[in-house]
CSV table of C-alpha atoms in Angstrom, one decimal:
chain,number,residue,atom,x,y,z
X,1489,MET,CA,-75.0,131.9,0.3
X,1490,ILE,CA,-74.0,133.0,3.8
X,1491,GLU,CA,-74.9,136.5,5.0
X,1492,VAL,CA,-74.0,137.7,8.5
X,1493,GLN,CA,-75.2,141.2,9.6
X,1494,HIS,CA,-74.3,143.0,12.8
X,1495,LEU,CA,-74.1,139.7,14.8
X,1496,SER,CA,-73.6,140.1,18.6
X,1497,LYS,CA,-73.5,137.7,21.5
X,1498,THR,CA,-73.2,138.4,25.2
X,1499,TYR,CA,-73.0,136.1,28.2
X,1500,GLY,CA,-74.3,138.1,31.1
X,1501,SER,CA,-71.9,141.1,31.3
X,1502,THR,CA,-69.3,139.4,29.0
X,1503,THR,CA,-69.4,140.3,25.3
X,1504,ALA,CA,-68.2,137.5,23.0
X,1505,ILE,CA,-68.8,139.1,19.6
X,1506,THR,CA,-69.9,142.6,18.6
X,1507,ASP,CA,-71.3,143.7,15.2
X,1508,VAL,CA,-69.9,140.9,13.2
X,1509,THR,CA,-70.6,141.3,9.5
X,1510,PHE,CA,-69.4,139.3,6.6
X,1511,SER,CA,-70.6,137.2,3.6
X,1512,VAL,CA,-69.5,134.1,1.8
X,1513,GLU,CA,-70.3,133.7,-1.9
X,1514,PRO,CA,-71.6,130.4,-3.4
X,1515,GLY,CA,-68.7,128.0,-4.0
X,1516,GLU,CA,-66.2,130.1,-2.0
X,1517,ILE,CA,-63.9,129.0,0.8
X,1518,LEU,CA,-63.7,131.6,3.5
X,1519,GLY,CA,-60.9,131.4,6.1
X,1520,PHE,CA,-62.1,132.5,9.5
X,1521,LEU,CA,-59.1,133.5,11.6
X,1522,GLY,CA,-58.6,134.9,15.0
X,1523,PRO,CA,-56.6,134.4,18.2
X,1524,ASN,CA,-57.9,132.1,21.0
X,1525,GLY,CA,-61.0,133.7,22.6
X,1526,ALA,CA,-61.6,136.1,19.7
X,1527,GLY,CA,-65.1,134.8,19.0
X,1528,LYS,CA,-64.5,132.3,16.2
X,1529,THR,CA,-66.2,129.3,17.8
X,1530,THR,CA,-69.1,131.5,19.1
X,1531,THR,CA,-69.7,132.8,15.6
X,1532,MET,CA,-69.6,129.3,14.0
X,1533,ARG,CA,-71.9,127.9,16.6
X,1534,ILE,CA,-74.5,130.6,15.9
X,1535,LEU,CA,-74.3,129.9,12.2
X,1536,ALA,CA,-74.7,126.2,12.8
X,1537,GLY,CA,-77.8,126.8,14.9
X,1538,TYR,CA,-76.3,125.6,18.2
X,1539,LEU,CA,-76.3,129.0,19.9
X,1540,PRO,CA,-78.7,131.9,19.7
X,1541,ALA,CA,-77.4,135.4,18.9
X,1542,THR,CA,-78.1,138.3,21.2
X,1543,SER,CA,-78.7,140.6,18.3
X,1544,GLY,CA,-78.1,140.7,14.5
X,1545,THR,CA,-79.0,138.3,11.8
X,1546,ALA,CA,-77.4,135.4,10.0
X,1547,LYS,CA,-78.8,133.7,6.9
X,1548,ILE,CA,-77.7,130.6,5.1
X,1549,ALA,CA,-79.2,129.8,1.7
X,1550,GLY,CA,-81.8,132.5,2.4
X,1551,TYR,CA,-83.0,131.0,5.7
X,1552,ASP,CA,-82.5,132.9,9.0
X,1553,VAL,CA,-80.6,130.8,11.5
X,1554,HIS,CA,-83.0,131.8,14.3
X,1555,ASP,CA,-86.4,132.0,12.6
X,1556,HIS,CA,-85.8,128.9,10.4
X,1557,SER,CA,-83.4,126.9,12.5
X,1558,LEU,CA,-84.4,123.5,11.2
X,1559,ALA,CA,-84.2,124.5,7.5
X,1560,VAL,CA,-80.7,125.9,8.2
X,1561,ARG,CA,-79.6,122.7,9.8
X,1562,GLN,CA,-80.8,120.7,6.9
X,1563,ARG,CA,-78.7,122.9,4.6
X,1564,ILE,CA,-75.4,122.9,6.5
X,1565,GLY,CA,-72.7,120.4,7.4
X,1566,TYR,CA,-70.8,121.1,10.6
X,1567,LEU,CA,-67.5,119.6,11.7
X,1568,PRO,CA,-66.5,120.8,15.2
X,1569,GLU,CA,-62.8,120.6,16.3
X,1570,THR,CA,-63.4,117.2,17.7
X,1571,PRO,CA,-65.3,115.0,15.1
X,1572,PRO,CA,-68.6,113.7,16.6
X,1573,LEU,CA,-68.0,110.0,15.9
X,1574,TYR,CA,-69.4,106.8,17.3
X,1575,PRO,CA,-66.2,104.8,17.8
X,1576,GLU,CA,-67.9,101.3,17.9
X,1577,MET,CA,-69.6,101.8,14.5
X,1578,THR,CA,-68.2,101.0,11.1
X,1579,VAL,CA,-67.5,104.0,8.8
X,1580,GLU,CA,-70.4,103.0,6.5
X,1581,GLY,CA,-72.8,102.2,9.3
X,1582,PHE,CA,-72.1,105.5,11.0
X,1583,LEU,CA,-72.6,107.5,7.8
X,1584,HIS,CA,-75.9,105.6,7.2
X,1585,PHE,CA,-76.9,106.7,10.7
X,1586,VAL,CA,-76.0,110.3,10.1
X,1587,ALA,CA,-77.8,110.4,6.8
X,1588,ARG,CA,-80.9,109.1,8.5
X,1589,ILE,CA,-81.0,111.7,11.2
X,1590,LYS,CA,-80.2,114.3,8.6
X,1591,GLY,CA,-83.4,113.5,6.8
X,1592,VAL,CA,-82.0,111.7,3.8
X,1593,SER,CA,-84.7,109.3,2.5
X,1594,SER,CA,-84.1,105.5,2.7
X,1595,GLY,CA,-84.0,105.4,-1.1
X,1596,ASP,CA,-81.4,108.1,-1.5
X,1597,ARG,CA,-79.3,107.0,1.5
X,1598,PRO,CA,-77.0,104.3,0.0
X,1599,GLY,CA,-76.1,106.6,-2.9
X,1600,LYS,CA,-75.4,109.6,-0.6
X,1601,VAL,CA,-73.3,107.5,1.8
X,1602,THR,CA,-71.3,106.0,-1.1
X,1603,ALA,CA,-70.7,109.5,-2.6
X,1604,ALA,CA,-69.4,110.8,0.8
X,1605,ILE,CA,-67.2,107.8,1.2
X,1606,ASN,CA,-65.7,108.3,-2.3
X,1607,ARG,CA,-65.2,112.0,-1.9
X,1608,CYS,CA,-63.4,111.6,1.3
X,1609,ASN,CA,-61.2,108.7,0.0
X,1610,LEU,CA,-62.7,106.2,2.6
X,1611,THR,CA,-63.5,103.3,0.2
X,1612,GLU,CA,-61.0,101.0,1.7
X,1613,LYS,CA,-62.1,101.8,5.2
X,1614,ARG,CA,-65.9,101.7,4.8
X,1615,GLN,CA,-66.2,98.4,6.9
X,1616,VAL,CA,-63.6,99.3,9.4
X,1617,ILE,CA,-64.6,100.1,13.1
X,1618,ILE,CA,-64.0,103.9,13.6
X,1619,ARG,CA,-62.0,103.4,16.8
X,1620,LYS,CA,-59.4,101.5,14.8
X,1621,LEU,CA,-58.8,104.4,12.4
X,1622,SER,CA,-55.9,106.8,12.5
X,1623,LYS,CA,-56.6,110.4,13.5
X,1624,GLY,CA,-56.3,111.4,9.8
X,1625,TYR,CA,-58.9,108.9,8.8
X,1626,ARG,CA,-61.2,109.8,11.7
X,1627,GLN,CA,-61.0,113.4,10.5
X,1628,ARG,CA,-62.0,112.3,7.0
X,1629,VAL,CA,-65.0,110.5,8.5
X,1630,GLY,CA,-65.9,113.7,10.3
X,1631,ILE,CA,-65.9,115.6,7.0
X,1632,ALA,CA,-67.9,112.8,5.4
X,1633,GLN,CA,-70.6,113.1,8.1
X,1634,ALA,CA,-70.7,116.8,7.3
X,1635,ILE,CA,-71.3,116.3,3.6
X,1636,VAL,CA,-73.3,113.0,3.6
X,1637,HIS,CA,-76.6,114.9,3.1
X,1638,ASP,CA,-75.0,117.1,0.3
X,1639,PRO,CA,-75.5,120.4,2.1
X,1640,PRO,CA,-74.9,123.7,0.2
X,1641,ALA,CA,-72.9,125.1,3.1
X,1642,ILE,CA,-70.2,123.5,5.2
X,1643,ILE,CA,-68.7,124.8,8.5
X,1644,LEU,CA,-65.3,123.3,9.5
X,1645,ASP,CA,-63.7,124.2,12.8
X,1646,GLU,CA,-60.0,123.4,12.9
X,1647,PRO,CA,-60.2,120.5,10.5
X,1648,THR,CA,-56.4,119.9,10.4
X,1649,VAL,CA,-55.7,120.3,14.2
X,1650,GLY,CA,-53.4,117.5,15.5
X,1651,LEU,CA,-52.7,116.0,12.0
X,1652,ASP,CA,-49.2,115.3,10.7
X,1653,PRO,CA,-48.0,117.1,7.5
X,1654,ARG,CA,-49.1,114.3,5.2
X,1655,GLN,CA,-52.5,114.2,6.7
X,1656,ILE,CA,-52.8,118.0,6.6
X,1657,THR,CA,-52.1,117.9,2.9
X,1658,GLU,CA,-54.7,115.2,2.3
X,1659,VAL,CA,-57.4,117.1,4.2
X,1660,ARG,CA,-56.4,120.3,2.5
X,1661,ASN,CA,-56.9,118.7,-0.9
X,1662,LEU,CA,-60.2,117.3,0.2
X,1663,ILE,CA,-61.5,120.7,1.3
X,1664,LYS,CA,-60.3,122.3,-2.0
X,1665,ASN,CA,-62.2,119.6,-3.9
X,1666,LEU,CA,-65.4,120.4,-2.0
X,1667,ALA,CA,-65.3,124.1,-3.2
X,1668,GLY,CA,-67.4,125.0,-6.1
X,1669,THR,CA,-70.2,122.6,-5.2
X,1670,HIS,CA,-70.2,123.7,-1.6
X,1671,THR,CA,-69.8,127.0,0.3
X,1672,ILE,CA,-67.2,126.6,3.1
X,1673,ILE,CA,-66.3,128.5,6.2
X,1674,LEU,CA,-62.9,127.2,7.5
X,1675,SER,CA,-61.6,128.1,10.9
X,1676,THR,CA,-58.0,127.3,11.5
X,1677,HIS,CA,-54.9,128.6,13.2
X,1678,ILE,CA,-52.5,127.1,10.6
X,1679,LEU,CA,-52.1,130.3,8.5
X,1680,PRO,CA,-50.1,128.7,5.6
X,1681,GLU,CA,-53.1,126.4,5.1
X,1682,VAL,CA,-55.3,129.5,4.7
X,1683,SER,CA,-53.1,130.9,1.9
X,1684,MET,CA,-53.2,127.5,0.1
X,1685,THR,CA,-56.9,126.7,0.6
X,1686,CYS,CA,-59.0,129.8,1.0
X,1687,SER,CA,-60.1,132.4,-1.6
X,1688,ARG,CA,-60.9,135.0,1.0
X,1689,VAL,CA,-60.1,135.6,4.7
X,1690,ALA,CA,-62.0,137.2,7.6
X,1691,ILE,CA,-60.0,138.1,10.7
X,1692,ILE,CA,-61.7,138.5,14.0
X,1693,ASN,CA,-60.1,140.0,17.1
X,1694,ARG,CA,-61.7,140.7,20.4
X,1695,GLY,CA,-65.1,139.9,19.1
X,1696,GLN,CA,-65.0,142.2,16.0
X,1697,ILE,CA,-64.1,141.7,12.4
X,1698,VAL,CA,-60.9,143.6,11.7
X,1699,ALA,CA,-60.4,142.7,8.0
X,1700,THR,CA,-62.0,140.8,5.1
X,1701,ASN,CA,-60.2,140.3,1.8
X,1702,THR,CA,-58.2,137.9,-0.3
X,1703,PRO,CA,-54.9,136.7,1.3
X,1704,GLU,CA,-53.0,138.4,-1.5
X,1705,ASN,CA,-54.7,141.8,-1.0
X,1706,LEU,CA,-54.3,141.6,2.8
X,1707,MET,CA,-50.6,141.0,2.4
X,1708,THR,CA,-50.3,143.9,-0.1
X,1709,GLN,CA,-52.5,146.5,1.5
X,1710,LEU,CA,-52.4,145.9,5.2
X,1711,THR,CA,-48.7,145.1,5.7
X,1712,SER,CA,-45.7,147.3,5.1
X,1713,GLY,CA,-42.2,146.0,5.2
X,1714,ALA,CA,-41.7,144.0,2.0
X,1715,GLY,CA,-38.3,144.6,0.4
X,1716,TYR,CA,-34.9,143.1,-0.1
X,1717,GLU,CA,-32.1,141.5,1.8
X,1718,LEU,CA,-28.6,142.2,0.5
X,1719,GLU,CA,-25.2,140.7,1.1
X,1720,ILE,CA,-22.5,143.2,0.3
X,1721,THR,CA,-18.7,143.9,0.6
X,1722,GLY,CA,-17.9,147.5,1.4
X,1723,GLU,CA,-18.6,150.1,4.1
X,1724,ALA,CA,-22.1,149.3,5.3
X,1725,PRO,CA,-22.8,152.8,6.8
X,1726,LEU,CA,-22.1,154.4,3.4
X,1727,ALA,CA,-24.2,151.8,1.6
X,1728,LYS,CA,-27.1,152.5,4.0
X,1729,GLN,CA,-26.8,156.2,3.4
X,1730,MET,CA,-26.9,155.8,-0.4
X,1731,LEU,CA,-29.7,153.3,-0.5
X,1732,GLN,CA,-31.9,155.4,1.8
X,1733,LYS,CA,-31.9,158.2,-0.8
X,1734,ILE,CA,-33.5,155.9,-3.5
X,1735,PRO,CA,-37.2,156.8,-4.2
X,1736,GLY,CA,-39.4,154.0,-2.8
X,1737,VAL,CA,-37.0,153.0,0.0
X,1738,SER,CA,-38.5,153.4,3.4
X,1739,LEU,CA,-35.8,152.2,5.7
X,1740,VAL,CA,-32.3,150.5,5.4
X,1741,GLU,CA,-30.9,148.7,8.4
X,1742,SER,CA,-28.2,146.1,9.3
X,1743,MET,CA,-29.2,142.6,10.0
X,1744,PRO,CA,-27.6,141.7,13.3
X,1745,HIS,CA,-27.9,137.9,12.9
X,1746,HIS,CA,-25.6,138.1,9.8
X,1747,LEU,CA,-22.8,140.2,11.3
X,1748,HIS,CA,-19.9,137.7,11.4
X,1749,LEU,CA,-19.3,137.3,7.6
X,1750,GLY,CA,-15.7,138.4,7.4
X,1751,GLU,CA,-13.9,141.7,7.0
X,1752,ASN,CA,-16.1,144.5,5.5
X,1753,ARG,CA,-18.8,142.0,4.5
X,1754,SER,CA,-22.4,142.4,5.8
X,1755,TRP,CA,-26.1,142.0,5.3
X,1756,LEU,CA,-28.6,144.8,4.9
X,1757,ARG,CA,-32.3,144.9,4.9
X,1758,VAL,CA,-34.0,147.4,2.6
X,1759,ILE,CA,-37.7,148.0,3.5
X,1760,LEU,CA,-39.8,149.4,0.7
X,1761,GLU,CA,-42.7,151.8,0.7
X,1762,PRO,CA,-46.0,150.1,-0.2
X,1763,GLY,CA,-46.3,149.6,-3.9
X,1764,LYS,CA,-42.8,150.5,-4.7
X,1765,GLU,CA,-40.3,148.2,-6.5
X,1766,PRO,CA,-36.9,149.9,-6.9
X,1767,GLY,CA,-34.9,146.7,-7.1
X,1768,LYS,CA,-32.9,147.6,-10.2
X,1769,GLU,CA,-32.0,151.0,-8.9
X,1770,ILE,CA,-30.8,149.4,-5.6
X,1771,ALA,CA,-28.5,147.0,-7.4
X,1772,ALA,CA,-27.3,149.7,-9.8
X,1773,THR,CA,-26.6,152.2,-7.0
X,1774,LEU,CA,-24.4,149.7,-5.2
X,1775,MET,CA,-22.4,148.7,-8.3
X,1776,ARG,CA,-21.8,152.3,-9.4
X,1777,ALA,CA,-20.3,152.9,-6.0
X,1778,ALA,CA,-18.0,149.8,-6.4
X,1779,PHE,CA,-19.7,147.7,-3.8
X,1780,ASP,CA,-19.6,143.9,-4.4
X,1781,LEU,CA,-23.1,142.6,-4.3
X,1782,HIS,CA,-23.0,138.8,-3.4
X,1783,GLU,CA,-26.7,138.2,-2.9
X,1784,MET,CA,-30.0,140.1,-3.4
X,1785,ARG,CA,-33.2,138.4,-2.4
X,1786,ARG,CA,-36.8,139.6,-2.6
X,1787,VAL,CA,-38.8,139.2,0.6
X,1788,ASN,CA,-42.5,139.5,1.0
X,1789,ALA,CA,-44.7,139.6,4.1
X,1790,THR,CA,-46.8,136.5,4.9
X,1791,LEU,CA,-50.4,136.1,6.1
X,1792,GLU,CA,-48.9,135.5,9.5
X,1793,ASP,CA,-47.4,139.0,9.5
X,1794,VAL,CA,-50.8,140.4,8.6
X,1795,PHE,CA,-52.5,138.4,11.3
X,1796,LEU,CA,-50.1,139.6,13.9
X,1797,GLU,CA,-50.3,143.2,12.7
X,1798,LEU,CA,-54.1,143.1,13.0
X,1799,THR,CA,-54.4,141.2,16.3
X,1800,THR,CA,-51.6,142.7,18.4
X,1801,SER,CA,-51.3,146.2,19.6
X,1802,GLU,CA,-47.5,146.3,19.8
X,1803,LYS,CA,-45.3,146.0,16.8
X,1804,ASN,CA,-41.8,145.5,18.1
X,1805,SER,CA,-40.2,144.6,14.7
X,1806,PRO,CA,-40.9,145.1,11.0
X,1807,PRO,CA,-43.7,142.9,9.8
X,1808,TRP,CA,-41.3,140.9,7.6
X,1809,THR,CA,-39.4,139.5,10.5
X,1810,ASN,CA,-40.9,136.1,10.0
X,1811,SER,CA,-41.5,136.6,6.3
X,1812,GLN,CA,-40.9,134.1,3.6
X,1813,ILE,CA,-38.6,134.6,0.6
X,1814,GLU,CA,-40.7,134.6,-2.5
X,1815,THR,CA,-37.9,134.6,-5.0
X,1816,THR,CA,-34.2,134.6,-4.5
X,1817,GLN,CA,-31.6,136.3,-6.6
X,1818,VAL,CA,-28.1,134.9,-6.1
X,1819,ILE,CA,-25.5,137.3,-7.5
X,1820,THR,CA,-22.1,135.6,-7.0
X,1821,GLU,CA,-19.1,137.9,-6.5
X,1822,ILE,CA,-20.7,140.6,-8.7
X,1823,ASN,CA,-19.0,143.8,-9.6
X,1824,SER,CA,-19.8,147.0,-11.4
X,1825,ASN,CA,-19.0,145.5,-14.8
X,1826,VAL,CA,-21.8,142.9,-14.5
X,1827,GLU,CA,-25.3,143.8,-15.7
X,1828,VAL,CA,-27.9,143.0,-13.1
X,1829,SER,CA,-31.4,141.7,-14.0
X,1830,GLU,CA,-34.3,141.7,-11.4
X,1831,ALA,CA,-35.9,138.4,-10.6
X,1832,ILE,CA,-41.2,136.4,-7.6
X,1833,THR,CA,-72.8,119.8,11.5
X,1834,GLU,CA,-71.6,119.0,14.2
X,1835,ILE,CA,-74.3,116.3,14.6
X,1836,ASN,CA,-72.9,116.2,18.2
X,1837,PRO,CA,-74.6,112.9,18.8
X,1838,ASN,CA,-77.4,113.9,21.2
X,1839,ILE,CA,-79.4,111.0,19.8
X,1840,GLU,CA,-79.1,107.7,21.4
X,1841,GLN,CA,-77.3,105.1,19.3
X,1842,GLY,CA,-79.7,102.6,18.0
X,1843,GLU,CA,-80.3,100.0,15.4
X,1844,LEU,CA,-80.0,101.1,11.8
X,1845,PRO,CA,-83.0,100.3,9.6
C-alpha cells in the first residue's frame, strides 16, 4: 500500500533525511519512531504531499506522491500534531465541509460524515461547537476529518500528544479499530503505545532508518540484557562466582539500590546471552549451595530500551535498566529441599471558511 524507496530531503546544505526506505502493507499499523529532529515529520509531510522530496520515490496505493500528487491526496487522510479544526463550526458541519473539499459527492456526503462520526464515537457531540470540546474530543474530530472520505491510507502525527491516560486509551482503541480497512502510519514518542498498537515499527535516527521489524523481534534481536533479578541470603560474591559459570549467563552483578536488606541478604542481576534461558539451572545452583532464594523474577527489555540503544551512541548501563518485569516468580523463604518451577490529511485549512451547501 505504501512504498518508500531511497527518499532524501535537503534544505540548502542541511540534510533532513537520507536514503529512507520502508513499506507498509495493506491494513497494517506502522509505528514511525525517532528522536526530535530525526526526520519523522519531514518524511510524513512528503508522504502527505505537502513537501517535495529532493530524491527518491514514495508511492501510496500505486500513485507516486510527486507525479500524481492530487490522486495521492484523495487517497490519504492526514492528522498533523495539531488537529486542523475550525473552532466555530459544529462537529457535523466541519466534517461536511471537509468531505466537500475532499471531493466526496453531495449524495455520498451525509453517509460518509455519519460513518466517521460513529467510528470516532462522536454521535453525542455532532452538534457541539468544536471550541467547546475537550482536547480528547478535538483529537477525535481530527481523526474523523482524516477518515471522512474513507481513504485507504492514514498518516497520524503524534495523535495522543497532550492527552490524559483515559483519552490515550480511547484514541488507541480507535486507531486499532481503523486497522484492517485502512493502512496507518503512526508517529509517536509514547513507546508503550507503539507496543500496544502497532504491528511493525520503523525507527529513524539522524535522517536514516536504523531498524524495521515487529516490536517483539526488535526487543529479542536488537537488545541484549534480558535476564533475572534474584533476592538471596548468603555470600553474594560466592553466588556471583557460581552463577557466572552457568552456560547462557553473560554477566552477574549486584544491584546497588537493593543493598540494605539485612545481614547477608542481597539482590543480584543475572544478564543472559541472547536466546538463552537457564532459569532452572540458576535456581538449582543456588539451592544446591544452600543459598536461600527469596525471590526470582524474569525481566525483559522494553521497546524503550531498543529505541535508546539504536538512537544513542553511548550505553552507560545494561539495556534492561528501565525494563519491565514480564512475569514475577516469588519464592518465599525457599531452601534446598523445595523443588523450584520456572514461571512470562492534514487538510490544514488553506481554504477560506464559507457557507456549506
